[in-house]
JSON list of C-alpha atoms in Angstrom, two decimals:
[
{"chain": "M", "resi": 141, "resn": "MET", "atom": "CA", "xyz": [-3.17, -16.02, -5.68]},
{"chain": "M", "resi": 142, "resn": "PRO", "atom": "CA", "xyz": [-3.98, -19.47, -7.12]},
{"chain": "M", "resi": 143, "resn": "ASP", "atom": "CA", "xyz": [-1.29, -22.10, -7.20]},
{"chain": "M", "resi": 144, "resn": "PRO", "atom": "CA", "xyz": [0.66, -21.56, -10.48]},
{"chain": "M", "resi": 145, "resn": "ARG", "atom": "CA", "xyz": [0.12, -25.12, -11.65]},
{"chain": "M", "resi": 146, "resn": "LEU", "atom": "CA", "xyz": [-3.64, -24.99, -11.09]},
{"chain": "M", "resi": 147, "resn": "ASN", "atom": "CA", "xyz": [-3.77, -21.64, -12.83]},
{"chain": "M", "resi": 148, "resn": "ASP", "atom": "CA", "xyz": [-1.80, -23.02, -15.77]},
{"chain": "M", "resi": 149, "resn": "HIS", "atom": "CA", "xyz": [-4.15, -26.00, -16.05]},
{"chain": "M", "resi": 150, "resn": "ARG", "atom": "CA", "xyz": [-7.16, -23.68, -15.98]},
{"chain": "M", "resi": 151, "resn": "MET", "atom": "CA", "xyz": [-5.68, -21.55, -18.77]},
{"chain": "M", "resi": 152, "resn": "ILE", "atom": "CA", "xyz": [-4.94, -24.63, -20.89]},
{"chain": "M", "resi": 153, "resn": "TRP", "atom": "CA", "xyz": [-8.51, -25.86, -20.33]},
{"chain": "M", "resi": 154, "resn": "HIS", "atom": "CA", "xyz": [-9.90, -22.61, -21.70]},
{"chain": "M", "resi": 155, "resn": "ASP", "atom": "CA", "xyz": [-7.38, -22.34, -24.57]},
{"chain": "M", "resi": 156, "resn": "LYS", "atom": "CA", "xyz": [-7.44, -25.96, -25.80]},
{"chain": "M", "resi": 157, "resn": "PRO", "atom": "CA", "xyz": [-10.74, -27.09, -27.42]},
{"chain": "M", "resi": 158, "resn": "VAL", "atom": "CA", "xyz": [-9.54, -30.68, -27.94]},
{"chain": "M", "resi": 159, "resn": "LEU", "atom": "CA", "xyz": [-8.94, -31.03, -24.20]},
{"chain": "M", "resi": 160, "resn": "ARG", "atom": "CA", "xyz": [-12.45, -29.78, -23.38]},
{"chain": "M", "resi": 161, "resn": "GLU", "atom": "CA", "xyz": [-13.99, -32.16, -25.91]},
{"chain": "M", "resi": 162, "resn": "LEU", "atom": "CA", "xyz": [-12.09, -35.17, -24.55]},
{"chain": "M", "resi": 163, "resn": "TYR", "atom": "CA", "xyz": [-12.52, -34.45, -20.86]},
{"chain": "M", "resi": 164, "resn": "SER", "atom": "CA", "xyz": [-16.18, -33.54, -21.27]},
{"chain": "M", "resi": 165, "resn": "ASP", "atom": "CA", "xyz": [-16.75, -37.20, -22.10]},
{"chain": "M", "resi": 166, "resn": "PHE", "atom": "CA", "xyz": [-14.81, -38.26, -19.01]},
{"chain": "M", "resi": 167, "resn": "TYR", "atom": "CA", "xyz": [-16.70, -35.84, -16.76]},
{"chain": "M", "resi": 168, "resn": "HIS", "atom": "CA", "xyz": [-20.05, -36.99, -18.15]},
{"chain": "M", "resi": 169, "resn": "ARG", "atom": "CA", "xyz": [-19.10, -40.60, -17.35]},
{"chain": "M", "resi": 170, "resn": "MET", "atom": "CA", "xyz": [-18.30, -39.60, -13.79]},
{"chain": "M", "resi": 171, "resn": "ALA", "atom": "CA", "xyz": [-21.46, -37.53, -13.37]},
{"chain": "M", "resi": 172, "resn": "ASP", "atom": "CA", "xyz": [-23.62, -40.35, -14.75]},
{"chain": "M", "resi": 173, "resn": "ALA", "atom": "CA", "xyz": [-22.10, -42.76, -12.20]},
{"chain": "M", "resi": 174, "resn": "CYS", "atom": "CA", "xyz": [-22.92, -40.48, -9.25]},
{"chain": "M", "resi": 175, "resn": "ARG", "atom": "CA", "xyz": [-26.02, -40.82, -7.09]},
{"chain": "M", "resi": 176, "resn": "PRO", "atom": "CA", "xyz": [-28.46, -37.88, -6.92]},
{"chain": "M", "resi": 177, "resn": "GLY", "atom": "CA", "xyz": [-27.44, -35.44, -4.20]},
{"chain": "M", "resi": 178, "resn": "THR", "atom": "CA", "xyz": [-24.35, -33.54, -3.07]},
{"chain": "M", "resi": 179, "resn": "THR", "atom": "CA", "xyz": [-20.93, -34.49, -4.41]},
{"chain": "M", "resi": 180, "resn": "LEU", "atom": "CA", "xyz": [-17.55, -33.83, -2.80]},
{"chain": "M", "resi": 181, "resn": "GLU", "atom": "CA", "xyz": [-14.91, -33.38, -5.50]},
{"chain": "M", "resi": 182, "resn": "ILE", "atom": "CA", "xyz": [-11.36, -34.25, -4.49]},
{"chain": "M", "resi": 183, "resn": "GLY", "atom": "CA", "xyz": [-8.52, -32.62, -6.41]},
{"chain": "M", "resi": 184, "resn": "GLY", "atom": "CA", "xyz": [-10.77, -30.09, -8.12]},
{"chain": "M", "resi": 185, "resn": "GLY", "atom": "CA", "xyz": [-7.73, -28.47, -9.74]},
{"chain": "M", "resi": 186, "resn": "SER", "atom": "CA", "xyz": [-8.82, -26.29, -12.62]},
{"chain": "M", "resi": 187, "resn": "GLY", "atom": "CA", "xyz": [-12.42, -26.40, -11.40]},
{"chain": "M", "resi": 188, "resn": "ASN", "atom": "CA", "xyz": [-14.23, -28.07, -14.30]},
{"chain": "M", "resi": 189, "resn": "PHE", "atom": "CA", "xyz": [-16.41, -30.82, -12.82]},
{"chain": "M", "resi": 190, "resn": "LYS", "atom": "CA", "xyz": [-19.01, -28.32, -11.62]},
{"chain": "M", "resi": 191, "resn": "GLU", "atom": "CA", "xyz": [-19.90, -27.69, -15.25]},
{"chain": "M", "resi": 192, "resn": "PHE", "atom": "CA", "xyz": [-21.07, -31.30, -15.59]},
{"chain": "M", "resi": 193, "resn": "ALA", "atom": "CA", "xyz": [-22.62, -32.24, -12.24]},
{"chain": "M", "resi": 194, "resn": "PRO", "atom": "CA", "xyz": [-24.99, -30.39, -9.87]},
{"chain": "M", "resi": 195, "resn": "HIS", "atom": "CA", "xyz": [-24.36, -29.68, -6.19]},
{"chain": "M", "resi": 196, "resn": "VAL", "atom": "CA", "xyz": [-20.58, -30.13, -6.22]},
{"chain": "M", "resi": 197, "resn": "VAL", "atom": "CA", "xyz": [-18.31, -29.03, -3.37]},
{"chain": "M", "resi": 198, "resn": "SER", "atom": "CA", "xyz": [-14.93, -28.68, -5.06]},
{"chain": "M", "resi": 199, "resn": "THR", "atom": "CA", "xyz": [-11.73, -29.12, -3.01]},
{"chain": "M", "resi": 200, "resn": "ASP", "atom": "CA", "xyz": [-8.00, -29.38, -3.59]},
{"chain": "M", "resi": 201, "resn": "ILE", "atom": "CA", "xyz": [-4.89, -29.49, -1.44]},
{"chain": "M", "resi": 202, "resn": "LEU", "atom": "CA", "xyz": [-3.65, -26.42, -3.36]},
{"chain": "M", "resi": 203, "resn": "PHE", "atom": "CA", "xyz": [-5.36, -23.04, -3.26]},
{"chain": "M", "resi": 204, "resn": "ALA", "atom": "CA", "xyz": [-7.38, -21.52, -6.08]},
{"chain": "M", "resi": 205, "resn": "PRO", "atom": "CA", "xyz": [-10.20, -18.96, -5.75]},
{"chain": "M", "resi": 206, "resn": "TRP", "atom": "CA", "xyz": [-12.62, -21.02, -7.87]},
{"chain": "M", "resi": 207, "resn": "LEU", "atom": "CA", "xyz": [-12.49, -23.90, -5.34]},
{"chain": "M", "resi": 208, "resn": "ASP", "atom": "CA", "xyz": [-14.83, -24.19, -2.36]},
{"chain": "M", "resi": 209, "resn": "SER", "atom": "CA", "xyz": [-12.28, -25.54, 0.12]},
{"chain": "M", "resi": 210, "resn": "VAL", "atom": "CA", "xyz": [-8.58, -26.28, 0.50]},
{"chain": "M", "resi": 211, "resn": "CYS", "atom": "CA", "xyz": [-8.01, -29.55, 2.36]},
{"chain": "M", "resi": 212, "resn": "ASP", "atom": "CA", "xyz": [-6.05, -32.78, 2.45]},
{"chain": "M", "resi": 213, "resn": "ALA", "atom": "CA", "xyz": [-8.01, -35.71, 1.01]},
{"chain": "M", "resi": 214, "resn": "GLN", "atom": "CA", "xyz": [-6.45, -37.90, 3.69]},
{"chain": "M", "resi": 215, "resn": "SER", "atom": "CA", "xyz": [-7.92, -35.76, 6.49]},
{"chain": "M", "resi": 216, "resn": "LEU", "atom": "CA", "xyz": [-11.22, -34.34, 5.30]},
{"chain": "M", "resi": 217, "resn": "PRO", "atom": "CA", "xyz": [-12.78, -31.50, 7.36]},
{"chain": "M", "resi": 218, "resn": "PHE", "atom": "CA", "xyz": [-16.34, -32.78, 6.92]},
{"chain": "M", "resi": 219, "resn": "LYS", "atom": "CA", "xyz": [-18.77, -34.55, 9.21]},
{"chain": "M", "resi": 220, "resn": "ASP", "atom": "CA", "xyz": [-19.59, -38.23, 8.93]},
{"chain": "M", "resi": 221, "resn": "GLY", "atom": "CA", "xyz": [-22.18, -39.01, 6.27]},
{"chain": "M", "resi": 222, "resn": "SER", "atom": "CA", "xyz": [-22.07, -35.55, 4.68]},
{"chain": "M", "resi": 223, "resn": "PHE", "atom": "CA", "xyz": [-22.11, -36.48, 0.99]},
{"chain": "M", "resi": 224, "resn": "ASP", "atom": "CA", "xyz": [-23.96, -38.66, -1.47]},
{"chain": "M", "resi": 225, "resn": "ASN", "atom": "CA", "xyz": [-20.86, -38.96, -3.65]},
{"chain": "M", "resi": 226, "resn": "VAL", "atom": "CA", "xyz": [-17.13, -38.42, -3.59]},
{"chain": "M", "resi": 227, "resn": "ALA", "atom": "CA", "xyz": [-15.71, -37.87, -7.09]},
{"chain": "M", "resi": 228, "resn": "MET", "atom": "CA", "xyz": [-12.19, -37.42, -8.42]},
{"chain": "M", "resi": 229, "resn": "MET", "atom": "CA", "xyz": [-10.38, -37.40, -11.75]},
{"chain": "M", "resi": 230, "resn": "ASP", "atom": "CA", "xyz": [-6.67, -38.28, -11.99]},
{"chain": "M", "resi": 231, "resn": "VAL", "atom": "CA", "xyz": [-6.17, -37.78, -8.25]},
{"chain": "M", "resi": 232, "resn": "PHE", "atom": "CA", "xyz": [-6.09, -41.19, -6.57]},
{"chain": "M", "resi": 233, "resn": "HIS", "atom": "CA", "xyz": [-2.71, -42.15, -8.07]},
{"chain": "M", "resi": 234, "resn": "HIS", "atom": "CA", "xyz": [-1.21, -38.93, -6.62]},
{"chain": "M", "resi": 235, "resn": "LEU", "atom": "CA", "xyz": [-2.20, -39.66, -3.01]},
{"chain": "M", "resi": 236, "resn": "GLU", "atom": "CA", "xyz": [0.60, -40.41, -0.59]},
{"chain": "M", "resi": 237, "resn": "ARG", "atom": "CA", "xyz": [-1.56, -42.81, 1.44]},
{"chain": "M", "resi": 238, "resn": "PRO", "atom": "CA", "xyz": [-4.51, -43.95, -0.70]},
{"chain": "M", "resi": 239, "resn": "THR", "atom": "CA", "xyz": [-5.83, -46.35, 1.95]},
{"chain": "M", "resi": 240, "resn": "VAL", "atom": "CA", "xyz": [-6.13, -43.49, 4.45]},
{"chain": "M", "resi": 241, "resn": "PHE", "atom": "CA", "xyz": [-8.13, -41.54, 1.88]},
{"chain": "M", "resi": 242, "resn": "LEU", "atom": "CA", "xyz": [-10.41, -44.53, 1.25]},
{"chain": "M", "resi": 243, "resn": "ARG", "atom": "CA", "xyz": [-11.29, -44.67, 4.94]},
{"chain": "M", "resi": 244, "resn": "GLU", "atom": "CA", "xyz": [-11.98, -40.93, 4.92]},
{"chain": "M", "resi": 245, "resn": "ALA", "atom": "CA", "xyz": [-14.16, -41.25, 1.82]},
{"chain": "M", "resi": 246, "resn": "LEU", "atom": "CA", "xyz": [-16.12, -44.05, 3.46]},
{"chain": "M", "resi": 247, "resn": "ARG", "atom": "CA", "xyz": [-16.58, -41.91, 6.57]},
{"chain": "M", "resi": 248, "resn": "VAL", "atom": "CA", "xyz": [-17.98, -38.84, 4.79]},
{"chain": "M", "resi": 249, "resn": "LEU", "atom": "CA", "xyz": [-20.27, -40.84, 2.49]},
{"chain": "M", "resi": 250, "resn": "LYS", "atom": "CA", "xyz": [-23.90, -41.41, 3.34]},
{"chain": "M", "resi": 251, "resn": "PRO", "atom": "CA", "xyz": [-25.20, -45.00, 3.29]},
{"chain": "M", "resi": 252, "resn": "GLY", "atom": "CA", "xyz": [-25.75, -45.87, -0.35]},
{"chain": "M", "resi": 253, "resn": "GLY", "atom": "CA", "xyz": [-23.24, -43.20, -1.43]},
{"chain": "M", "resi": 254, "resn": "ARG", "atom": "CA", "xyz": [-20.59, -43.69, -4.08]},
{"chain": "M", "resi": 255, "resn": "LEU", "atom": "CA", "xyz": [-16.91, -42.99, -4.59]},
{"chain": "M", "resi": 256, "resn": "VAL", "atom": "CA", "xyz": [-16.40, -42.38, -8.32]},
{"chain": "M", "resi": 257, "resn": "MET", "atom": "CA", "xyz": [-12.93, -41.99, -9.79]},
{"chain": "M", "resi": 258, "resn": "LEU", "atom": "CA", "xyz": [-11.45, -41.87, -13.27]},
{"chain": "M", "resi": 259, "resn": "GLU", "atom": "CA", "xyz": [-7.81, -42.95, -13.24]},
{"chain": "M", "resi": 260, "resn": "PRO", "atom": "CA", "xyz": [-4.96, -44.19, -15.44]},
{"chain": "M", "resi": 261, "resn": "LEU", "atom": "CA", "xyz": [-5.28, -47.87, -16.42]},
{"chain": "M", "resi": 262, "resn": "ILE", "atom": "CA", "xyz": [-2.18, -49.94, -17.07]},
{"chain": "M", "resi": 263, "resn": "THR", "atom": "CA", "xyz": [-2.63, -52.21, -20.08]},
{"chain": "M", "resi": 264, "resn": "PRO", "atom": "CA", "xyz": [0.07, -53.55, -22.44]},
{"chain": "M", "resi": 265, "resn": "VAL", "atom": "CA", "xyz": [-0.28, -50.56, -24.79]},
{"chain": "M", "resi": 266, "resn": "SER", "atom": "CA", "xyz": [-0.86, -47.86, -22.19]},
{"chain": "M", "resi": 267, "resn": "HIS", "atom": "CA", "xyz": [2.02, -49.14, -20.05]},
{"chain": "M", "resi": 268, "resn": "TYR", "atom": "CA", "xyz": [4.44, -48.59, -22.94]},
{"chain": "M", "resi": 269, "resn": "CYS", "atom": "CA", "xyz": [3.10, -45.09, -23.63]},
{"chain": "M", "resi": 270, "resn": "TYR", "atom": "CA", "xyz": [2.95, -44.03, -19.98]},
{"chain": "M", "resi": 271, "resn": "HIS", "atom": "CA", "xyz": [6.45, -45.35, -19.36]},
{"chain": "M", "resi": 272, "resn": "TYR", "atom": "CA", "xyz": [8.14, -43.69, -22.33]},
{"chain": "M", "resi": 273, "resn": "PHE", "atom": "CA", "xyz": [6.02, -40.62, -23.03]},
{"chain": "M", "resi": 274, "resn": "HIS", "atom": "CA", "xyz": [4.47, -39.52, -19.73]},
{"chain": "M", "resi": 275, "resn": "PRO", "atom": "CA", "xyz": [6.32, -37.71, -16.92]},
{"chain": "M", "resi": 276, "resn": "GLU", "atom": "CA", "xyz": [4.61, -39.65, -14.10]},
{"chain": "M", "resi": 277, "resn": "PRO", "atom": "CA", "xyz": [6.15, -43.03, -13.19]},
{"chain": "M", "resi": 278, "resn": "VAL", "atom": "CA", "xyz": [4.54, -46.46, -13.43]},
{"chain": "M", "resi": 279, "resn": "VAL", "atom": "CA", "xyz": [5.82, -48.68, -10.60]},
{"chain": "M", "resi": 280, "resn": "MET", "atom": "CA", "xyz": [4.08, -52.04, -10.86]},
{"chain": "M", "resi": 281, "resn": "LYS", "atom": "CA", "xyz": [6.00, -53.50, -7.90]},
{"chain": "M", "resi": 282, "resn": "ALA", "atom": "CA", "xyz": [4.57, -50.95, -5.46]},
{"chain": "M", "resi": 283, "resn": "ASP", "atom": "CA", "xyz": [2.32, -52.01, -2.60]},
{"chain": "M", "resi": 284, "resn": "PRO", "atom": "CA", "xyz": [-0.91, -50.03, -3.09]},
{"chain": "M", "resi": 285, "resn": "PHE", "atom": "CA", "xyz": [-1.93, -50.67, 0.53]},
{"chain": "M", "resi": 286, "resn": "HIS", "atom": "CA", "xyz": [1.27, -49.32, 2.08]},
{"chain": "M", "resi": 287, "resn": "GLU", "atom": "CA", "xyz": [0.79, -46.44, 4.54]},
{"chain": "M", "resi": 288, "resn": "PRO", "atom": "CA", "xyz": [4.06, -44.50, 4.84]},
{"chain": "M", "resi": 289, "resn": "GLU", "atom": "CA", "xyz": [4.66, -41.84, 7.45]},
{"chain": "M", "resi": 290, "resn": "PRO", "atom": "CA", "xyz": [3.41, -38.50, 6.10]},
{"chain": "M", "resi": 291, "resn": "ASP", "atom": "CA", "xyz": [6.11, -36.43, 4.42]},
{"chain": "M", "resi": 292, "resn": "PRO", "atom": "CA", "xyz": [5.42, -32.69, 4.87]},
{"chain": "M", "resi": 293, "resn": "GLU", "atom": "CA", "xyz": [7.83, -31.91, 2.00]},
{"chain": "M", "resi": 294, "resn": "ARG", "atom": "CA", "xyz": [6.10, -34.20, -0.49]},
{"chain": "M", "resi": 295, "resn": "ASP", "atom": "CA", "xyz": [4.95, -32.55, -3.73]},
{"chain": "M", "resi": 296, "resn": "PRO", "atom": "CA", "xyz": [1.19, -33.11, -4.24]},
{"chain": "M", "resi": 297, "resn": "TYR", "atom": "CA", "xyz": [1.96, -33.90, -7.88]},
{"chain": "M", "resi": 298, "resn": "ASP", "atom": "CA", "xyz": [4.14, -36.90, -6.98]},
{"chain": "M", "resi": 299, "resn": "ALA", "atom": "CA", "xyz": [2.49, -40.01, -8.37]},
{"chain": "M", "resi": 300, "resn": "ASN", "atom": "CA", "xyz": [2.51, -43.67, -9.30]},
{"chain": "M", "resi": 301, "resn": "GLN", "atom": "CA", "xyz": [0.12, -44.31, -12.17]},
{"chain": "M", "resi": 302, "resn": "ALA", "atom": "CA", "xyz": [0.04, -48.04, -11.39]},
{"chain": "M", "resi": 303, "resn": "ILE", "atom": "CA", "xyz": [-1.76, -47.68, -8.03]},
{"chain": "M", "resi": 304, "resn": "PRO", "atom": "CA", "xyz": [-5.39, -47.82, -9.29]},
{"chain": "M", "resi": 305, "resn": "THR", "atom": "CA", "xyz": [-4.68, -50.84, -11.51]},
{"chain": "M", "resi": 306, "resn": "LEU", "atom": "CA", "xyz": [-2.86, -52.62, -8.71]},
{"chain": "M", "resi": 307, "resn": "MET", "atom": "CA", "xyz": [-5.53, -51.96, -6.08]},
{"chain": "M", "resi": 308, "resn": "PHE", "atom": "CA", "xyz": [-8.75, -52.46, -8.03]},
{"chain": "M", "resi": 309, "resn": "LEU", "atom": "CA", "xyz": [-7.68, -55.07, -10.61]},
{"chain": "M", "resi": 310, "resn": "ARG", "atom": "CA", "xyz": [-4.42, -56.89, -9.83]},
{"chain": "M", "resi": 311, "resn": "GLN", "atom": "CA", "xyz": [-5.07, -57.04, -6.05]},
{"chain": "M", "resi": 312, "resn": "LYS", "atom": "CA", "xyz": [-8.85, -56.81, -6.10]},
{"chain": "M", "resi": 313, "resn": "LYS", "atom": "CA", "xyz": [-9.27, -59.63, -3.59]},
{"chain": "M", "resi": 314, "resn": "GLN", "atom": "CA", "xyz": [-7.08, -57.84, -1.05]},
{"chain": "M", "resi": 315, "resn": "PHE", "atom": "CA", "xyz": [-9.02, -54.61, -1.55]},
{"chain": "M", "resi": 316, "resn": "ILE", "atom": "CA", "xyz": [-12.30, -56.38, -0.86]},
{"chain": "M", "resi": 317, "resn": "GLU", "atom": "CA", "xyz": [-10.85, -57.96, 2.29]},
{"chain": "M", "resi": 318, "resn": "LYS", "atom": "CA", "xyz": [-9.34, -54.71, 3.59]},
{"chain": "M", "resi": 319, "resn": "PHE", "atom": "CA", "xyz": [-12.35, -52.50, 2.80]},
{"chain": "M", "resi": 320, "resn": "PRO", "atom": "CA", "xyz": [-15.50, -54.47, 3.57]},
{"chain": "M", "resi": 321, "resn": "GLY", "atom": "CA", "xyz": [-17.32, -51.16, 3.98]},
{"chain": "M", "resi": 322, "resn": "PHE", "atom": "CA", "xyz": [-17.13, -50.66, 0.21]},
{"chain": "M", "resi": 323, "resn": "THR", "atom": "CA", "xyz": [-18.71, -52.67, -2.57]},
{"chain": "M", "resi": 324, "resn": "LEU", "atom": "CA", "xyz": [-16.65, -52.63, -5.77]},
{"chain": "M", "resi": 325, "resn": "HIS", "atom": "CA", "xyz": [-19.61, -51.77, -7.97]},
{"chain": "M", "resi": 326, "resn": "ALA", "atom": "CA", "xyz": [-17.77, -51.49, -11.30]},
{"chain": "M", "resi": 327, "resn": "VAL", "atom": "CA", "xyz": [-14.41, -51.07, -13.00]},
{"chain": "M", "resi": 328, "resn": "ARG", "atom": "CA", "xyz": [-14.85, -49.96, -16.60]},
{"chain": "M", "resi": 329, "resn": "HIS", "atom": "CA", "xyz": [-12.25, -49.55, -19.33]},
{"chain": "M", "resi": 330, "resn": "CYS", "atom": "CA", "xyz": [-12.39, -46.28, -21.23]},
{"chain": "M", "resi": 331, "resn": "GLY", "atom": "CA", "xyz": [-10.22, -44.14, -23.47]},
{"chain": "M", "resi": 332, "resn": "LEU", "atom": "CA", "xyz": [-8.18, -45.80, -26.20]},
{"chain": "M", "resi": 333, "resn": "LEU", "atom": "CA", "xyz": [-6.12, -43.51, -28.46]},
{"chain": "M", "resi": 334, "resn": "ALA", "atom": "CA", "xyz": [-7.87, -40.15, -28.20]},
{"chain": "M", "resi": 335, "resn": "ALA", "atom": "CA", "xyz": [-6.49, -39.49, -24.72]},
{"chain": "M", "resi": 336, "resn": "PRO", "atom": "CA", "xyz": [-2.76, -39.89, -25.50]},
{"chain": "M", "resi": 337, "resn": "LEU", "atom": "CA", "xyz": [-3.09, -38.24, -28.92]},
{"chain": "M", "resi": 338, "resn": "SER", "atom": "CA", "xyz": [-4.74, -35.18, -27.38]},
{"chain": "M", "resi": 339, "resn": "GLY", "atom": "CA", "xyz": [-1.69, -34.40, -25.24]},
{"chain": "M", "resi": 340, "resn": "GLY", "atom": "CA", "xyz": [-3.90, -33.95, -22.17]},
{"chain": "M", "resi": 341, "resn": "PHE", "atom": "CA", "xyz": [-3.03, -30.80, -20.22]},
{"chain": "M", "resi": 342, "resn": "ARG", "atom": "CA", "xyz": [0.07, -30.20, -22.29]},
{"chain": "M", "resi": 343, "resn": "ARG", "atom": "CA", "xyz": [-0.28, -27.55, -24.95]},
{"chain": "M", "resi": 344, "resn": "TRP", "atom": "CA", "xyz": [0.19, -29.80, -28.00]},
{"chain": "M", "resi": 345, "resn": "SER", "atom": "CA", "xyz": [-2.31, -32.15, -29.64]},
{"chain": "M", "resi": 346, "resn": "LEU", "atom": "CA", "xyz": [-2.06, -34.63, -32.50]},
{"chain": "M", "resi": 347, "resn": "ILE", "atom": "CA", "xyz": [-5.79, -34.58, -33.23]},
{"chain": "M", "resi": 348, "resn": "PRO", "atom": "CA", "xyz": [-8.18, -31.70, -33.93]},
{"chain": "M", "resi": 349, "resn": "ALA", "atom": "CA", "xyz": [-11.04, -30.95, -31.56]},
{"chain": "M", "resi": 350, "resn": "ARG", "atom": "CA", "xyz": [-13.62, -31.61, -34.27]},
{"chain": "M", "resi": 351, "resn": "ALA", "atom": "CA", "xyz": [-12.46, -35.25, -34.54]},
{"chain": "M", "resi": 352, "resn": "VAL", "atom": "CA", "xyz": [-12.85, -36.11, -30.84]},
{"chain": "M", "resi": 353, "resn": "SER", "atom": "CA", "xyz": [-16.60, -36.77, -30.91]},
{"chain": "M", "resi": 354, "resn": "LEU", "atom": "CA", "xyz": [-16.27, -39.25, -33.79]},
{"chain": "M", "resi": 355, "resn": "ILE", "atom": "CA", "xyz": [-13.23, -40.93, -32.23]},
{"chain": "M", "resi": 356, "resn": "ASN", "atom": "CA", "xyz": [-15.07, -41.29, -28.91]},
{"chain": "M", "resi": 357, "resn": "ARG", "atom": "CA", "xyz": [-18.04, -42.96, -30.62]},
{"chain": "M", "resi": 358, "resn": "ILE", "atom": "CA", "xyz": [-15.74, -45.41, -32.40]},
{"chain": "M", "resi": 359, "resn": "GLU", "atom": "CA", "xyz": [-13.79, -46.10, -29.20]},
{"chain": "M", "resi": 360, "resn": "LYS", "atom": "CA", "xyz": [-16.96, -46.91, -27.24]},
{"chain": "M", "resi": 361, "resn": "ILE", "atom": "CA", "xyz": [-17.76, -49.59, -29.82]},
{"chain": "M", "resi": 362, "resn": "LEU", "atom": "CA", "xyz": [-14.24, -51.02, -29.75]},
{"chain": "M", "resi": 363, "resn": "THR", "atom": "CA", "xyz": [-13.52, -50.76, -26.00]},
{"chain": "M", "resi": 364, "resn": "PRO", "atom": "CA", "xyz": [-15.30, -54.00, -24.95]},
{"chain": "M", "resi": 365, "resn": "VAL", "atom": "CA", "xyz": [-12.89, -55.90, -27.23]},
{"chain": "M", "resi": 366, "resn": "LEU", "atom": "CA", "xyz": [-9.74, -53.75, -27.16]},
{"chain": "M", "resi": 367, "resn": "GLY", "atom": "CA", "xyz": [-10.01, -52.30, -23.66]},
{"chain": "M", "resi": 368, "resn": "PRO", "atom": "CA", "xyz": [-7.98, -55.02, -21.86]},
{"chain": "M", "resi": 369, "resn": "LEU", "atom": "CA", "xyz": [-5.20, -54.59, -24.41]},
{"chain": "M", "resi": 370, "resn": "MET", "atom": "CA", "xyz": [-4.98, -50.83, -24.89]},
{"chain": "M", "resi": 371, "resn": "ALA", "atom": "CA", "xyz": [-7.36, -48.77, -22.73]},
{"chain": "M", "resi": 372, "resn": "PHE", "atom": "CA", "xyz": [-5.67, -45.80, -21.04]},
{"chain": "M", "resi": 373, "resn": "ARG", "atom": "CA", "xyz": [-8.31, -45.05, -18.40]},
{"chain": "M", "resi": 374, "resn": "MET", "atom": "CA", "xyz": [-10.51, -46.81, -15.88]},
{"chain": "M", "resi": 375, "resn": "LEU", "atom": "CA", "xyz": [-13.73, -45.64, -14.27]},
{"chain": "M", "resi": 376, "resn": "VAL", "atom": "CA", "xyz": [-13.93, -47.08, -10.75]},
{"chain": "M", "resi": 377, "resn": "ILE", "atom": "CA", "xyz": [-17.21, -47.01, -8.84]},
{"chain": "M", "resi": 378, "resn": "LEU", "atom": "CA", "xyz": [-17.18, -47.95, -5.16]},
{"chain": "M", "resi": 379, "resn": "GLU", "atom": "CA", "xyz": [-20.39, -47.96, -3.14]},
{"chain": "M", "resi": 380, "resn": "ARG", "atom": "CA", "xyz": [-21.11, -47.77, 0.56]},
{"chain": "M", "resi": 381, "resn": "PRO", "atom": "CA", "xyz": [-24.00, -50.19, 1.05]},
{"chain": "M", "resi": 382, "resn": "SER", "atom": "CA", "xyz": [-27.20, -48.85, 2.55]},
{"chain": "M", "resi": 383, "resn": "ASP", "atom": "CA", "xyz": [-27.56, -49.54, 6.26]}
]
């Protein structure tokens, strides 16, 4: 039987058109950032990325029959240099030891391969909304490079939404020093108001599905100006340089 939470997310995906419209844009951004070749998806969850990118091996730490493998992102059961890309959506900020995962991602990537992730971004507006209206915490004082002892009782859904912002923006210099095997190719702002108004994987939405396409087009025009103030998401592209 699939994990109940993954099954619930898969049902919401199929029952909620506004969610599919919104996340289709996110998945297309991720797929466009990937290199040609085979992609390892981390935290495949409800199993949607395969609809948008070819040659995807979908994994999660929780079981579901639509996934290709169940494994821990911090101890990947794949050979060195197995993949052209590693991709993940809303997963990095859930990892207990993100630096351990980064070393694993670097190991399984081929030279020239990419790690592509779409994650929460903490801006003045999004910080307020995440703090007061989202169940996952935002702990800006956390050390994103801390490697705690593994906790076998830890819930995979535990999270700190601040981790991607801290590691790739606020402490970018430290990331570059600690991970010379990666080039920080790009960090792009994306997602202004459509994401929070859609309700995400919750069953409510404050906007209709038919409005998402128009809102996305408007947001892409406004994001270069408003992104630092109010973007809710960041697309991070890390690259393993060619040997």
